[in-house]
Coordinates of C-alpha atoms in Angstrom, one line a residue:
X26 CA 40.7 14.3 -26.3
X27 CA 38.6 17.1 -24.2
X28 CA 35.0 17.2 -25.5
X29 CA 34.2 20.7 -26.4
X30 CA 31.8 22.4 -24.0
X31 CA 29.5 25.8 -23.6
X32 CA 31.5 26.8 -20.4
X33 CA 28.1 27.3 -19.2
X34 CA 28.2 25.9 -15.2
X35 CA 26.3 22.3 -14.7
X36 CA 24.5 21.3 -11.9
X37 CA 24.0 17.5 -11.6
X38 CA 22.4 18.5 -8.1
X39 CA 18.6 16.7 -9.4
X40 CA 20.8 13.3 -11.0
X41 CA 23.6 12.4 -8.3
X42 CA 22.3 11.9 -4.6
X43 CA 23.3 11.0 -1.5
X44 CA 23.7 7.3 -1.9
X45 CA 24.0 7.0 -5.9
X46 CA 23.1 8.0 -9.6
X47 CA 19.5 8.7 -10.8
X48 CA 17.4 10.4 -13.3
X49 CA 15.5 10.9 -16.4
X50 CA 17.0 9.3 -20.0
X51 CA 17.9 11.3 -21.4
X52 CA 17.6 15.0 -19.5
X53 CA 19.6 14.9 -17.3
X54 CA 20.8 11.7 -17.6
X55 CA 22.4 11.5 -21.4
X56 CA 25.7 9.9 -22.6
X57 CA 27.8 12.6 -22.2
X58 CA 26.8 12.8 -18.5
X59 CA 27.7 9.0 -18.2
X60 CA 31.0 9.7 -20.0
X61 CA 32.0 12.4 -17.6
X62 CA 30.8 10.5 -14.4
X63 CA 32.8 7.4 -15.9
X64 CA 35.9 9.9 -16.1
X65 CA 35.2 11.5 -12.7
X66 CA 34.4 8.0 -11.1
X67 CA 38.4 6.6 -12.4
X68 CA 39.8 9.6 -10.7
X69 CA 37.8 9.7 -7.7
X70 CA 38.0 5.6 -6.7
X71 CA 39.4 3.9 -9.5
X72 CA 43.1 5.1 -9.8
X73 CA 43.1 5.1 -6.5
X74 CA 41.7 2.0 -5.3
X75 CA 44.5 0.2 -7.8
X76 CA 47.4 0.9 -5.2
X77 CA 48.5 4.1 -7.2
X78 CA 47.8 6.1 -3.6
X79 CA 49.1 3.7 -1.4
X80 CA 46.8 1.3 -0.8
X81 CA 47.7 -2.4 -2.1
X82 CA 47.1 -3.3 -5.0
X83 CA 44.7 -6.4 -5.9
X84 CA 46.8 -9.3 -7.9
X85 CA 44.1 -9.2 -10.7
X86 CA 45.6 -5.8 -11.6
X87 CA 49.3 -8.0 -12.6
X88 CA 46.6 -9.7 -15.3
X89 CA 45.7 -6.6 -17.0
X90 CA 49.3 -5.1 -17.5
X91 CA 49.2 -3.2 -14.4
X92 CA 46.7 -0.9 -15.2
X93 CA 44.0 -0.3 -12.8
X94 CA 40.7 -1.9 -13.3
X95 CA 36.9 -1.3 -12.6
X96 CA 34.0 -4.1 -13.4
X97 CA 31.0 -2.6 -15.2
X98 CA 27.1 -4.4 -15.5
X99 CA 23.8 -3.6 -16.3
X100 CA 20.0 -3.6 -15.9
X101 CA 17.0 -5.0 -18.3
X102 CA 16.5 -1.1 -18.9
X103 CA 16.7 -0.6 -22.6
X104 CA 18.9 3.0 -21.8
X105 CA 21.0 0.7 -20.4
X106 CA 23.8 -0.1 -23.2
X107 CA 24.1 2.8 -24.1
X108 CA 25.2 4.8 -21.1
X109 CA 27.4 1.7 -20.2
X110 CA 29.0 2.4 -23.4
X111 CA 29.4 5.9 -22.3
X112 CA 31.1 5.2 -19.2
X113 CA 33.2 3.0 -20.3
X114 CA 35.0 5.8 -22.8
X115 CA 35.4 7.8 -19.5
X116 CA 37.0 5.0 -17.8
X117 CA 39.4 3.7 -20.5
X118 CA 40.0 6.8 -21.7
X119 CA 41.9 7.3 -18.0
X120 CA 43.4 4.3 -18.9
X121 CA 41.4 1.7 -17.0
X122 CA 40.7 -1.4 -17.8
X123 CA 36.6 -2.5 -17.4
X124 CA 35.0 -5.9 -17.1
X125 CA 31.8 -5.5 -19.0
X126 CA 29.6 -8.7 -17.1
X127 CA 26.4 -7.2 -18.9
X128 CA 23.5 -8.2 -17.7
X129 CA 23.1 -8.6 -14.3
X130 CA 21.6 -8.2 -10.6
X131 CA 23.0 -5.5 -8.6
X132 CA 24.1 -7.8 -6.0
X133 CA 25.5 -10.1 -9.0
X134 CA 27.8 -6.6 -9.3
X135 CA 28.6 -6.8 -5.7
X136 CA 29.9 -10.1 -6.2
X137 CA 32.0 -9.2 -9.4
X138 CA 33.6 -6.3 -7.4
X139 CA 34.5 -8.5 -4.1
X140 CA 35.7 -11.6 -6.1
X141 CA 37.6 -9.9 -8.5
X142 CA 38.8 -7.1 -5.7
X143 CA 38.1 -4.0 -8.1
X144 CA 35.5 -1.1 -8.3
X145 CA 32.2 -1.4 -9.8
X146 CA 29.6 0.2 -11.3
X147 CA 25.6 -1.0 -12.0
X148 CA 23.3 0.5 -14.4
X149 CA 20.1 0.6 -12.6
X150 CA 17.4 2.6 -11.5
X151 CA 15.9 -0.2 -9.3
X152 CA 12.3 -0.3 -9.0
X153 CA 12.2 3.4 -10.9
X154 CA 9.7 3.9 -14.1
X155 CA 10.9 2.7 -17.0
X156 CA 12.0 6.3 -18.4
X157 CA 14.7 6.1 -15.4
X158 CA 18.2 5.0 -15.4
X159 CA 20.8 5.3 -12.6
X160 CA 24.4 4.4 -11.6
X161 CA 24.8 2.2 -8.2
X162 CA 29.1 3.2 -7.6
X163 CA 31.0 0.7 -5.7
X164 CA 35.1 1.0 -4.6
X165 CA 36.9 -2.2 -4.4
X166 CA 35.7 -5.2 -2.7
X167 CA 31.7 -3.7 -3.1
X168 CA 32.8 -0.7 -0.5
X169 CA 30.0 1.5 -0.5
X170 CA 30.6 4.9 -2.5
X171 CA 28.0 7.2 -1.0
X172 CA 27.8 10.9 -0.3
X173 CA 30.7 11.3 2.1
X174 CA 32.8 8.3 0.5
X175 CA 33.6 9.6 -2.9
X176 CA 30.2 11.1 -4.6
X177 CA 30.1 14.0 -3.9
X178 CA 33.9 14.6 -5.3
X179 CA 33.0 12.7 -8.2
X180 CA 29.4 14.9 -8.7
X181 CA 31.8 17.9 -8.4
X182 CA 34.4 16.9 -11.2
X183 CA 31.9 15.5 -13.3
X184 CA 30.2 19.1 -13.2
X185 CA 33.7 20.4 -14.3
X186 CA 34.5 18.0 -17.0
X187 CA 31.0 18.8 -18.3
X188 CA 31.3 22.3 -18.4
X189 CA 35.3 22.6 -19.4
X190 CA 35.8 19.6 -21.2
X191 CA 37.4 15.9 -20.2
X192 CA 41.0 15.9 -19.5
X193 CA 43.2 14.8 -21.9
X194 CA 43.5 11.0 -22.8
X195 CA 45.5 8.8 -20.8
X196 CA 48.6 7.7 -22.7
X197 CA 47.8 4.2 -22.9
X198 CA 44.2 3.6 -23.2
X199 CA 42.5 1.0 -21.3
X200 CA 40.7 -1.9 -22.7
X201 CA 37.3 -3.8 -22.6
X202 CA 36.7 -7.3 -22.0
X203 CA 33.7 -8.9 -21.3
X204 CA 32.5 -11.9 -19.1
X205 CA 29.3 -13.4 -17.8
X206 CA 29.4 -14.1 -14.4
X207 CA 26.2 -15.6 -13.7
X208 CA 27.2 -18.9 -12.8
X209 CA 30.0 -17.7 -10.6
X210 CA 27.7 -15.4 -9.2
X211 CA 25.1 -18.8 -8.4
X212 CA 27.4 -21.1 -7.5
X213 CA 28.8 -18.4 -4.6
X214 CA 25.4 -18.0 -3.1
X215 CA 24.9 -21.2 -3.1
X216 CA 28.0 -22.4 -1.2
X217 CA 26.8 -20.1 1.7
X218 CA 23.8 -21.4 2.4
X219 CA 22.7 -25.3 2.0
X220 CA 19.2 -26.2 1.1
X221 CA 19.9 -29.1 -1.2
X222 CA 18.5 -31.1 2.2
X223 CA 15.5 -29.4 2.9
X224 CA 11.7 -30.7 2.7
X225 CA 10.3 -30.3 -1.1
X226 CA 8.9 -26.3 -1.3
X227 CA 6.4 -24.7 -3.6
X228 CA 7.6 -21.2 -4.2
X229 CA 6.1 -18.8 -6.4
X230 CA 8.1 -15.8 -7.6
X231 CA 7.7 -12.7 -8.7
X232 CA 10.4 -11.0 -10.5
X233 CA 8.2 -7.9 -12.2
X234 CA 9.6 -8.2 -15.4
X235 CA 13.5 -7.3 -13.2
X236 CA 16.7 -9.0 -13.1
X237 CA 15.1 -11.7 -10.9
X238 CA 14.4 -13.6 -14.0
X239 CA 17.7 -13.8 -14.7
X240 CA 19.5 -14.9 -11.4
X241 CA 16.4 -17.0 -10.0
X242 CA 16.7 -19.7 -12.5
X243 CA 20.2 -19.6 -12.3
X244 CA 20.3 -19.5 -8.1
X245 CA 17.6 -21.4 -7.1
X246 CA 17.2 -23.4 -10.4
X247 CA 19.9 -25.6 -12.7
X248 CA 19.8 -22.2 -15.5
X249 CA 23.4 -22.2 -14.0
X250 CA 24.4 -25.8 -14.6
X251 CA 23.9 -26.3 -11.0
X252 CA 22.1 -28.9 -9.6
X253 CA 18.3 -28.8 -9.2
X254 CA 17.2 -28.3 -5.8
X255 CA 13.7 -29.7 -4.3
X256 CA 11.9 -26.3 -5.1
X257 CA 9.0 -26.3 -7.8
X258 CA 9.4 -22.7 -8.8
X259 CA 5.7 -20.9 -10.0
X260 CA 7.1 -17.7 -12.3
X261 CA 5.5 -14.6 -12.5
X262 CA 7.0 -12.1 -15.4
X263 CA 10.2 -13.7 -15.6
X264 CA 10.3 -12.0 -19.0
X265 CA 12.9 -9.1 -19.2
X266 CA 11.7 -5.8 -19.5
X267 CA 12.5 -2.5 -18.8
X268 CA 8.7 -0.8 -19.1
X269 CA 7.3 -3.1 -16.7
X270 CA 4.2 -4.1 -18.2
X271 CA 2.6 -6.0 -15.4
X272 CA 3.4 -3.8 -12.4
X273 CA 6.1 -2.0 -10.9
X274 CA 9.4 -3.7 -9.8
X275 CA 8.7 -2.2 -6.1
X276 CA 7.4 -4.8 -3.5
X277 CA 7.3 -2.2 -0.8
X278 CA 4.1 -0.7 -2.1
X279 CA 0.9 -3.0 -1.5
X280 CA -0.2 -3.3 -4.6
X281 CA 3.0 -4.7 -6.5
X282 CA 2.0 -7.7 -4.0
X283 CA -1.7 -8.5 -5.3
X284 CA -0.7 -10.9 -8.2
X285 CA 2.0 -13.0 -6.2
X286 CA -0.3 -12.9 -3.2
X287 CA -3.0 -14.5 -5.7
X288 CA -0.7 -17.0 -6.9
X289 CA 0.8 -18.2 -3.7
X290 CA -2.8 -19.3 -2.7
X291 CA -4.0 -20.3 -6.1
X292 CA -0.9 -22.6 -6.3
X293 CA -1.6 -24.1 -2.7
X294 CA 2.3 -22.7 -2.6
X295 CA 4.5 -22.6 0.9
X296 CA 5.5 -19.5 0.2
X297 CA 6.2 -16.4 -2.5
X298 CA 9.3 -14.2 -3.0
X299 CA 9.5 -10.7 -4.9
X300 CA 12.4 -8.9 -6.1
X301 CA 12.4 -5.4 -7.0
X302 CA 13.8 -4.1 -10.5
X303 CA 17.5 -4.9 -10.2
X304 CA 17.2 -7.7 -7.8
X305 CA 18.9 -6.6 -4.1
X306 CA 16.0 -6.6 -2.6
X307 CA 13.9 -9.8 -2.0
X308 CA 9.9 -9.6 0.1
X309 CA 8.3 -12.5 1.3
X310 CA 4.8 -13.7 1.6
X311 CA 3.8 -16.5 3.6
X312 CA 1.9 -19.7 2.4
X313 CA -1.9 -17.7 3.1
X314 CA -0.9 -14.5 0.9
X315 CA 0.1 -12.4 3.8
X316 CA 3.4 -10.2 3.2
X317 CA 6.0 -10.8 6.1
X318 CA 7.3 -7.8 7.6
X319 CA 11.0 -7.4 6.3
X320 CA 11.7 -6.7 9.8
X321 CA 10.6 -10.1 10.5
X322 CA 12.8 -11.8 8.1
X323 CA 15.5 -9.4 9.3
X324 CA 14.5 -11.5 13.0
X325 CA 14.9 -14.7 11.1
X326 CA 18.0 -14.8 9.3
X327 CA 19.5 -12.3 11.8
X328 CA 18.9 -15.9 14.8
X329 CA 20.3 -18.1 11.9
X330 CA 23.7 -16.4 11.6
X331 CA 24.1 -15.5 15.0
X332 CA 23.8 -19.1 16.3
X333 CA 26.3 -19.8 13.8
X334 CA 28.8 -17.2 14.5
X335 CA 29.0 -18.6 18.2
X336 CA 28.7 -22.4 16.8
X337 CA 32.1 -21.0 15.9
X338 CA 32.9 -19.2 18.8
X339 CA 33.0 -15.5 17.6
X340 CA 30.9 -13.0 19.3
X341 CA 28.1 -11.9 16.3
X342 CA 27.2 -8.1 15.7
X343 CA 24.1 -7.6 14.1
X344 CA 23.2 -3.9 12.1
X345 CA 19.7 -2.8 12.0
X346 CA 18.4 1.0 10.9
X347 CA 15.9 2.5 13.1
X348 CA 13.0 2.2 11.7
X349 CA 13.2 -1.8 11.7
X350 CA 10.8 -2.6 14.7
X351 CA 12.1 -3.0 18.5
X352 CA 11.4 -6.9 17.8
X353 CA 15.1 -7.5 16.2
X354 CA 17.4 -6.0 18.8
X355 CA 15.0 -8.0 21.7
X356 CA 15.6 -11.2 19.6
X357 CA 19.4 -10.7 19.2
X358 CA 20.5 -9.2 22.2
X359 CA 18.4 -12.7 24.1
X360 CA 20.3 -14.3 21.6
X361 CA 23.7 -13.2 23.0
X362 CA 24.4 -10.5 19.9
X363 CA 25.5 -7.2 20.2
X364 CA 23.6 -4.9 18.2
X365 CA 24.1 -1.6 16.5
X366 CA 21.4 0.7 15.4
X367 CA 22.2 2.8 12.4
X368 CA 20.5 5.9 10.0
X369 CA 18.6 5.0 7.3
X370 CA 20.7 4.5 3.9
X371 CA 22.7 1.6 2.3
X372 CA 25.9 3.5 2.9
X373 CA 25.3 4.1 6.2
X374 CA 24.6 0.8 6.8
X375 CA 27.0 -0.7 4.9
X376 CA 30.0 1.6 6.6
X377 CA 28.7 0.2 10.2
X378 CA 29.0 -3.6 8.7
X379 CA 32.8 -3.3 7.9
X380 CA 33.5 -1.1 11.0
X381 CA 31.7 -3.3 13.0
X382 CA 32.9 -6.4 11.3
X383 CA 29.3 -7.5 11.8
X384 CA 28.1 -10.7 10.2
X385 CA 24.5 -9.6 9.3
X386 CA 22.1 -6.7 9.1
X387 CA 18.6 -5.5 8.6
X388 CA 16.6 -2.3 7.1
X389 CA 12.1 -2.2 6.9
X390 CA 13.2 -1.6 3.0
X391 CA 14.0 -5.5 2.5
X392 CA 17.5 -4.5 2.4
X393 CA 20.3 -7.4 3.5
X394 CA 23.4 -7.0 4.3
X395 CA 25.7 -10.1 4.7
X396 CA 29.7 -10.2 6.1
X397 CA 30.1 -13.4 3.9
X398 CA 28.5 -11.1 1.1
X399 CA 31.6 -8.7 1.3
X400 CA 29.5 -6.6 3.6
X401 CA 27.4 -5.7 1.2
X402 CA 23.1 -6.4 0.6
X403 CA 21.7 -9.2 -1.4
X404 CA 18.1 -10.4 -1.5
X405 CA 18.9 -13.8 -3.0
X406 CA 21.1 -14.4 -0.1
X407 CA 18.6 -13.2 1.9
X408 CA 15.4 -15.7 -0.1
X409 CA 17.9 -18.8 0.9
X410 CA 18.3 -18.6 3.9
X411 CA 14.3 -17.9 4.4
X412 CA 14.2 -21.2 2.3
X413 CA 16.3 -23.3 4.2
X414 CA 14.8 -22.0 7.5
X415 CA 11.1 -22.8 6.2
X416 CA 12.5 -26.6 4.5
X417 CA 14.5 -27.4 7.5
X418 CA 11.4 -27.6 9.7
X419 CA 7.4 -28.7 9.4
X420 CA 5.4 -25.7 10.3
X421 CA 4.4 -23.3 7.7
X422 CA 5.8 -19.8 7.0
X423 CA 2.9 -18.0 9.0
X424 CA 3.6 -19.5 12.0
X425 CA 7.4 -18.9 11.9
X426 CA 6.9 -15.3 11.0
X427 CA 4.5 -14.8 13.8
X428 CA 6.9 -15.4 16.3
X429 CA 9.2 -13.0 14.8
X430 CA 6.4 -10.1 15.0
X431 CA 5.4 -9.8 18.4
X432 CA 4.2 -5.7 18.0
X433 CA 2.4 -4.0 16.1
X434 CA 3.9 -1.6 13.5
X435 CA 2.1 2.1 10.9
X436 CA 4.5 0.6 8.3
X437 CA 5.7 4.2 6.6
X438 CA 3.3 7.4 6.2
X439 CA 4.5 10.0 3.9
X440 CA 2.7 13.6 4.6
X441 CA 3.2 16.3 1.9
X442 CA 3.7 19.6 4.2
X443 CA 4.5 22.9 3.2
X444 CA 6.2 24.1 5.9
X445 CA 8.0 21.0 6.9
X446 CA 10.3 22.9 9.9
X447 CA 6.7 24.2 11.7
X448 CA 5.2 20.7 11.3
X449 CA 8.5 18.9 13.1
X450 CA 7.8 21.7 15.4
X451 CA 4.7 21.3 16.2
X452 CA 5.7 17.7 17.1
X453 CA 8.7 18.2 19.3
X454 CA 6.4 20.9 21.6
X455 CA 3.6 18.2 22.3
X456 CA 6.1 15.3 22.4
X457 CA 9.4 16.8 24.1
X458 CA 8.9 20.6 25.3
X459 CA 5.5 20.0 27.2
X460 CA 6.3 16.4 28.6
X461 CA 10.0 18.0 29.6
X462 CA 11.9 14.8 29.1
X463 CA 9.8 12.7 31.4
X464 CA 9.8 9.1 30.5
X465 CA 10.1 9.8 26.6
X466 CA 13.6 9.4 25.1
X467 CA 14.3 11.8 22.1
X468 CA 17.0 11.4 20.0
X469 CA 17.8 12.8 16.5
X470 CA 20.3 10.2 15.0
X471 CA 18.1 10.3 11.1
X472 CA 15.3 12.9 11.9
X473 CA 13.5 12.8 15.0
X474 CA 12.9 9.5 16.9
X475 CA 10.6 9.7 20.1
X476 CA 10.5 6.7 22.5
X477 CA 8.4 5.6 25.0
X478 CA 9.2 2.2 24.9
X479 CA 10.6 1.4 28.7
X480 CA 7.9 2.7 30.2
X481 CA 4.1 1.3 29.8
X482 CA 2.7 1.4 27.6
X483 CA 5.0 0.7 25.0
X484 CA 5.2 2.8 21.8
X485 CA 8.3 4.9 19.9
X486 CA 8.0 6.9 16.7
X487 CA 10.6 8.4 14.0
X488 CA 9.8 11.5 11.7
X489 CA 12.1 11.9 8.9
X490 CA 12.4 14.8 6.1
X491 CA 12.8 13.5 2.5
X492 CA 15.9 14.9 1.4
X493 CA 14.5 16.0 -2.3
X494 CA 10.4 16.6 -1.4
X495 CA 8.4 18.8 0.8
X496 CA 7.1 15.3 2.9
X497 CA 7.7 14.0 6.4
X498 CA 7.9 10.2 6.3
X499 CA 5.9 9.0 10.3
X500 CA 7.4 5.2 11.2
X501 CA 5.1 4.6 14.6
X502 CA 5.2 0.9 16.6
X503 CA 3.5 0.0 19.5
X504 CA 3.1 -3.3 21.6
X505 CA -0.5 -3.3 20.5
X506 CA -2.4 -2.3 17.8
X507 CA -4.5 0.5 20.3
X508 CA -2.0 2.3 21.2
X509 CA -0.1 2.2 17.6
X510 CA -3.5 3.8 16.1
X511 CA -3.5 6.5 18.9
X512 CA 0.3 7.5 18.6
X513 CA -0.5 7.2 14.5
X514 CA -3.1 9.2 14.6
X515 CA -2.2 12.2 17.0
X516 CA 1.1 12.5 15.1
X517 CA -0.4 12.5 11.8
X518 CA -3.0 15.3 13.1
X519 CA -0.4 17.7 14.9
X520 CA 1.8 17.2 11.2
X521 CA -1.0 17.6 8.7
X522 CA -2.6 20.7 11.1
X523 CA -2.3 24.1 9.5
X524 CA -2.0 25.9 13.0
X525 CA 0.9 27.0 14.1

C-alpha cells in the first residue's frame, strides 16, 4: 500500500553518502526514511542479487519458498529497533524474506551475508554520537554497496518513494525470522586463526560501551560455548550502550586511548585492544601504553598471511590505501607480495580485494580486510592474529611493533579553509609548478599525493578534500622525524596562509 506523501521533492543528499547511511534520529533519519531505503534497497540489490536478473541464485533461497532474501542486524543504539522495524516493512513488503540476527557487530553482519550468501544490512553509526544512527548496505556474499555499486540508485528511488509514495505491495509478502548468530559468527573466526597454543596473555580491552562487549566474550572468551583460550581478559565498558558514557567509541582520536592505555600498565598487561562502536575496527596498544600504528599492524598480519599464501604455493596480493605509511609495500614486496595501492574508502578497498583476489589488506583507519573474511574488514580477525603473533613468540609487543615502523609519520591533520581550491593551489605551485617535475612524483589518485621518497631525503605527503566540510585533511611521512616536521610544517603554513 503507497504511503501518502506531500509531492514535495526530498533530498537525502545530508543522510546517504558515498560509502553508506548516516544521520541524525530522527531529522533526517526517521522511520519512514528507513522504510523507503528498505524498499529502494530490495529493488536496487535484493531482487536482483536472488537470480531474478540472471545471476545464480544462492540455494538458501529454495529454503524460503523461492523468494529472495536479505539478512538484517543491529547496533547497541537505542534508535536502533526501531528503524530495523522500518526497513524491514520496505523489504517484505517487496516480498523479501529478512533474517533479523539482532544484535550484532558489523563484521558479525558480514559474516551472516557471506555464510548465508544473501544481502545485508547493519544498523550503525559506528563510532558516531549517540543521537546518530546509520545503515552499513551489503549485496550478497558482504559485496560492498557503495556510491557507484548501488547507493546512489537506491538514494535516488528512495527520494521518489518518499516524495510519491511506495509502490504497491508485493503479492505475496515476505516474512521475518529471526536468529542469533553469535556463536556461528565465533566459532568462524576462530577456525581461521589458532591461538589455543600460544603462551598465556594479559589483554585488556576496551570496547567503549560498543558491540565489542558482545563478540569479545563470545570470540576470545567461552560466552560462545567455545573453549577458553589462555587469555586473562581485563574489560573496560563492556556494558552496552548507545550514549557512550565513558568515552567515545572512536580509537582513532588520542584521547578515547587514555583509559585503556592506563589499564594496560596498571594491569602489568602484554597488550590492549579497542574497538570502535559497532566493532570492525580493532587498535592496539603495546604492553608500555603506546598505541601501535594501524599501519604497523597492517605490516604484521599482512607478513603472517603472505608467508602462508606461499606455504601454499599461491602468489599473495596485498591492498593497502595511500595514506598507510611506505613501510607496508617495502615489507611485502621483500616478502615476495605483490601489492596494490588503492583510494581511501571501504568500497574502494574492498572492490580491489575481489578484483584482485587478494588475501589481505590495510587502511591508517584500523580497517582489515581479509579474502578468508569474504573480502570484507573485520577487527576481531584482525586482534587474532595480533594475538597469536605476540603468544607464538617471547618478546613483547613493543619490540615487534618497532620493527614494523621504521619512519616516521604526522598521523592526519585536518585544516578548516575557506577557500579550499586556492589553498590546494597554493600547494601544487610550491610543490609541483616551481620544482617542474624534478625528483617529486605527483599523482592525484584520492586528492593530491606529492613524493619524494626515491630521492634523499625521503619524505611523500597526501592532501585530501573532505567530501561534506570546508577542511583539507595533510597525511606527511618521512624517514626521520626532521624532515617529517619540516615537510609538516611548510605544508600546513602554505594551506592555513590567507595570501593568495
Amino acid at each position: 500500500m503507497a504511503h501518502p506523501s506531500s509531492h514535495t521533492p526530498v533530498d537525502l543528499s545530508a543522510l546517504i553518502k558515498s560509502y553508506d547511511v548516516r544521520g541524525i534520529v530522527p531529522e533526517p533519519f526517521s522511520p519512514e526514511v528507513a522504510r523507503a531505503i528498505g524498499a529502494a534497497f530490495a529493488t536496487v540489490v535484493v531482487i536482483p542479487d536472488s537470480g531474478d536478473a540472471g545471476d545464480s541464485t544462492p540455494s538458501d533461497l529454495s529454503k524460503a519458498g523461492g523468494r529472495p532474501r536479505a539478512v538484517v542486524g543491529h547496533d547497541m543504539r537505542d534508535s536502533g529497533p526501531e528503524l530495523v522495524a522500518a526497513f524491514v516493512e520496505g523489504l517484505t513488503s517487496a516480498g523479501i524474506d529478512v533474517l533479523n540476527i539482532g544484535l550484532c557487530s558489523t563484521d558479525g553482519l558480514y559474516h551472516a551475508s557471506g555464510v548465508f550468501d544473501i544481502p545485508g544490512a547493519m544498523f550503525t553509526a559506528s563510532h558516531n554520537p549517540a543521537e546518530y544512527n546509520g545503515i552499513k548496505l551489503c549485496r550478497a556474499g558482504a559485496r560492498p554497496v557503495g556510491q557507484d555499486t548501488g547507493l546512489s540508485r537506491i538514494k535516488e528511488l528512495a527520494e521518489q518513494y518518499l516524495t510519491v509514495g511506495l509502490p504497491g505491495a508485493a503479492t505475496q509478502l515476505g516474512q521475518v525470522s529471526e536468529r542469533s548468530t553469535l556463536g556461528e559468527y565465533a566459532k568462524f573466526l576462530r577456525g581461521l586463526v589458532d591461538i589455543s597454543g600460544i603462551r598465556p596473555l594479559k589483554v585488556v580491552v576496551d570496547a567503549g560501551n560498543g558491540m565489542g562487549g558482545y563478540t569479545v566474550p563470545a570470540v576470545l572468551g567461552s560466552g560462545a560455548g567455545l573453549p577458553a583460550l589462555p587469555l586473562d581478559i581485563v574489560p573496560l565498558y563492556f556494558e552496552l550502550d548507545g550514549t557512550f558514557p565513558n568515552h567515545e567509541a572512536n580509537p582513532l582520536d588520542p584521547k578515547n586511548l587514555v583509559d585503556l592505555q592506563k589499564a594496560v600498565v596498571e594491569h602489568g598487561a602484554d597488550l590492549g585492544l579497542a574497538f570502535d562502536g559497532d566493532a570492525d575496527r580493532c587498535f592496539v596498544v603495546d604492553e608500555n601504553g603506546h598505541p601501535v600504528s594501524p599501519s604497523a599492524i597492517t605490516a604484521l598480519v599482512g607478513l603472517r598471511e603472505v608467508a602462508r599464501e606461499r606455504s601454499e604455493g599461491r602468489e599473495p596480493t596485498i591492498i593497502h590505501n595511500l595514506i598507510t605509511s611506505r613501510a607496508v609495500p617495502d615489507f611485502m614486496e621483500a616478502a615476495g607480495a605483490k601489492t596494490v595501492r588503492t583510494r581511501v574508502g571501504h568500497s574502494f578497498i574492498k572492490a580491489h580485494m575481489a578484483e584482485e583476489n587478494a588475501v589481505f589488506g590495510g587502511e591508517h583507519s584500523a580497517h582489515y580486510y581479509f579474502r578468508d573474511f569474504f573480502f570484507a574488514d573485520t577487527g576481531m580477525l584482525a586482534a587474532l592474529h595480533v594475538l597469536a603473533a605476540l603468544g607464538e613468540q617471547e618478546h613483547p609487543l613493543s619490540a615487534i611493533a618497532e620493527m614494523y615502523e621504521p619512519y616516521v609519520a604526522s598521523g592526519e591533520i585536518n585544516s578548516t579553509i575557506a577557500d579550499v581550491p586556492a589553498a590546494r593551489a597554493r600547494v601544487v605551485a610550491a610543490y609541483v609548478e616551481e620544482q617542474g617535475g624534478g625528483e617529486v612524483e605527483v599523482d592525484e589518485l584520492d586528492g593530491l599525493t606529492v613524493s619524494h621518497w626515491n630521492s634523499q631525503p625521503q619524505w611523500w605527503f597526501n592532501l585530501r578534500a573532505s567530501n561534506t566540510e570546508p577542511l583539507l585533511r595533510l597525511n606527511v611521512e618521512a624517514a626521520d622525524e626532521d624532515m617529517m616536521v619540516k615537510v609538516r610544517d611548510d605544508v600546513l603554513k602554505l594551506i592555513r596562509s590567507e595570501d593568495a
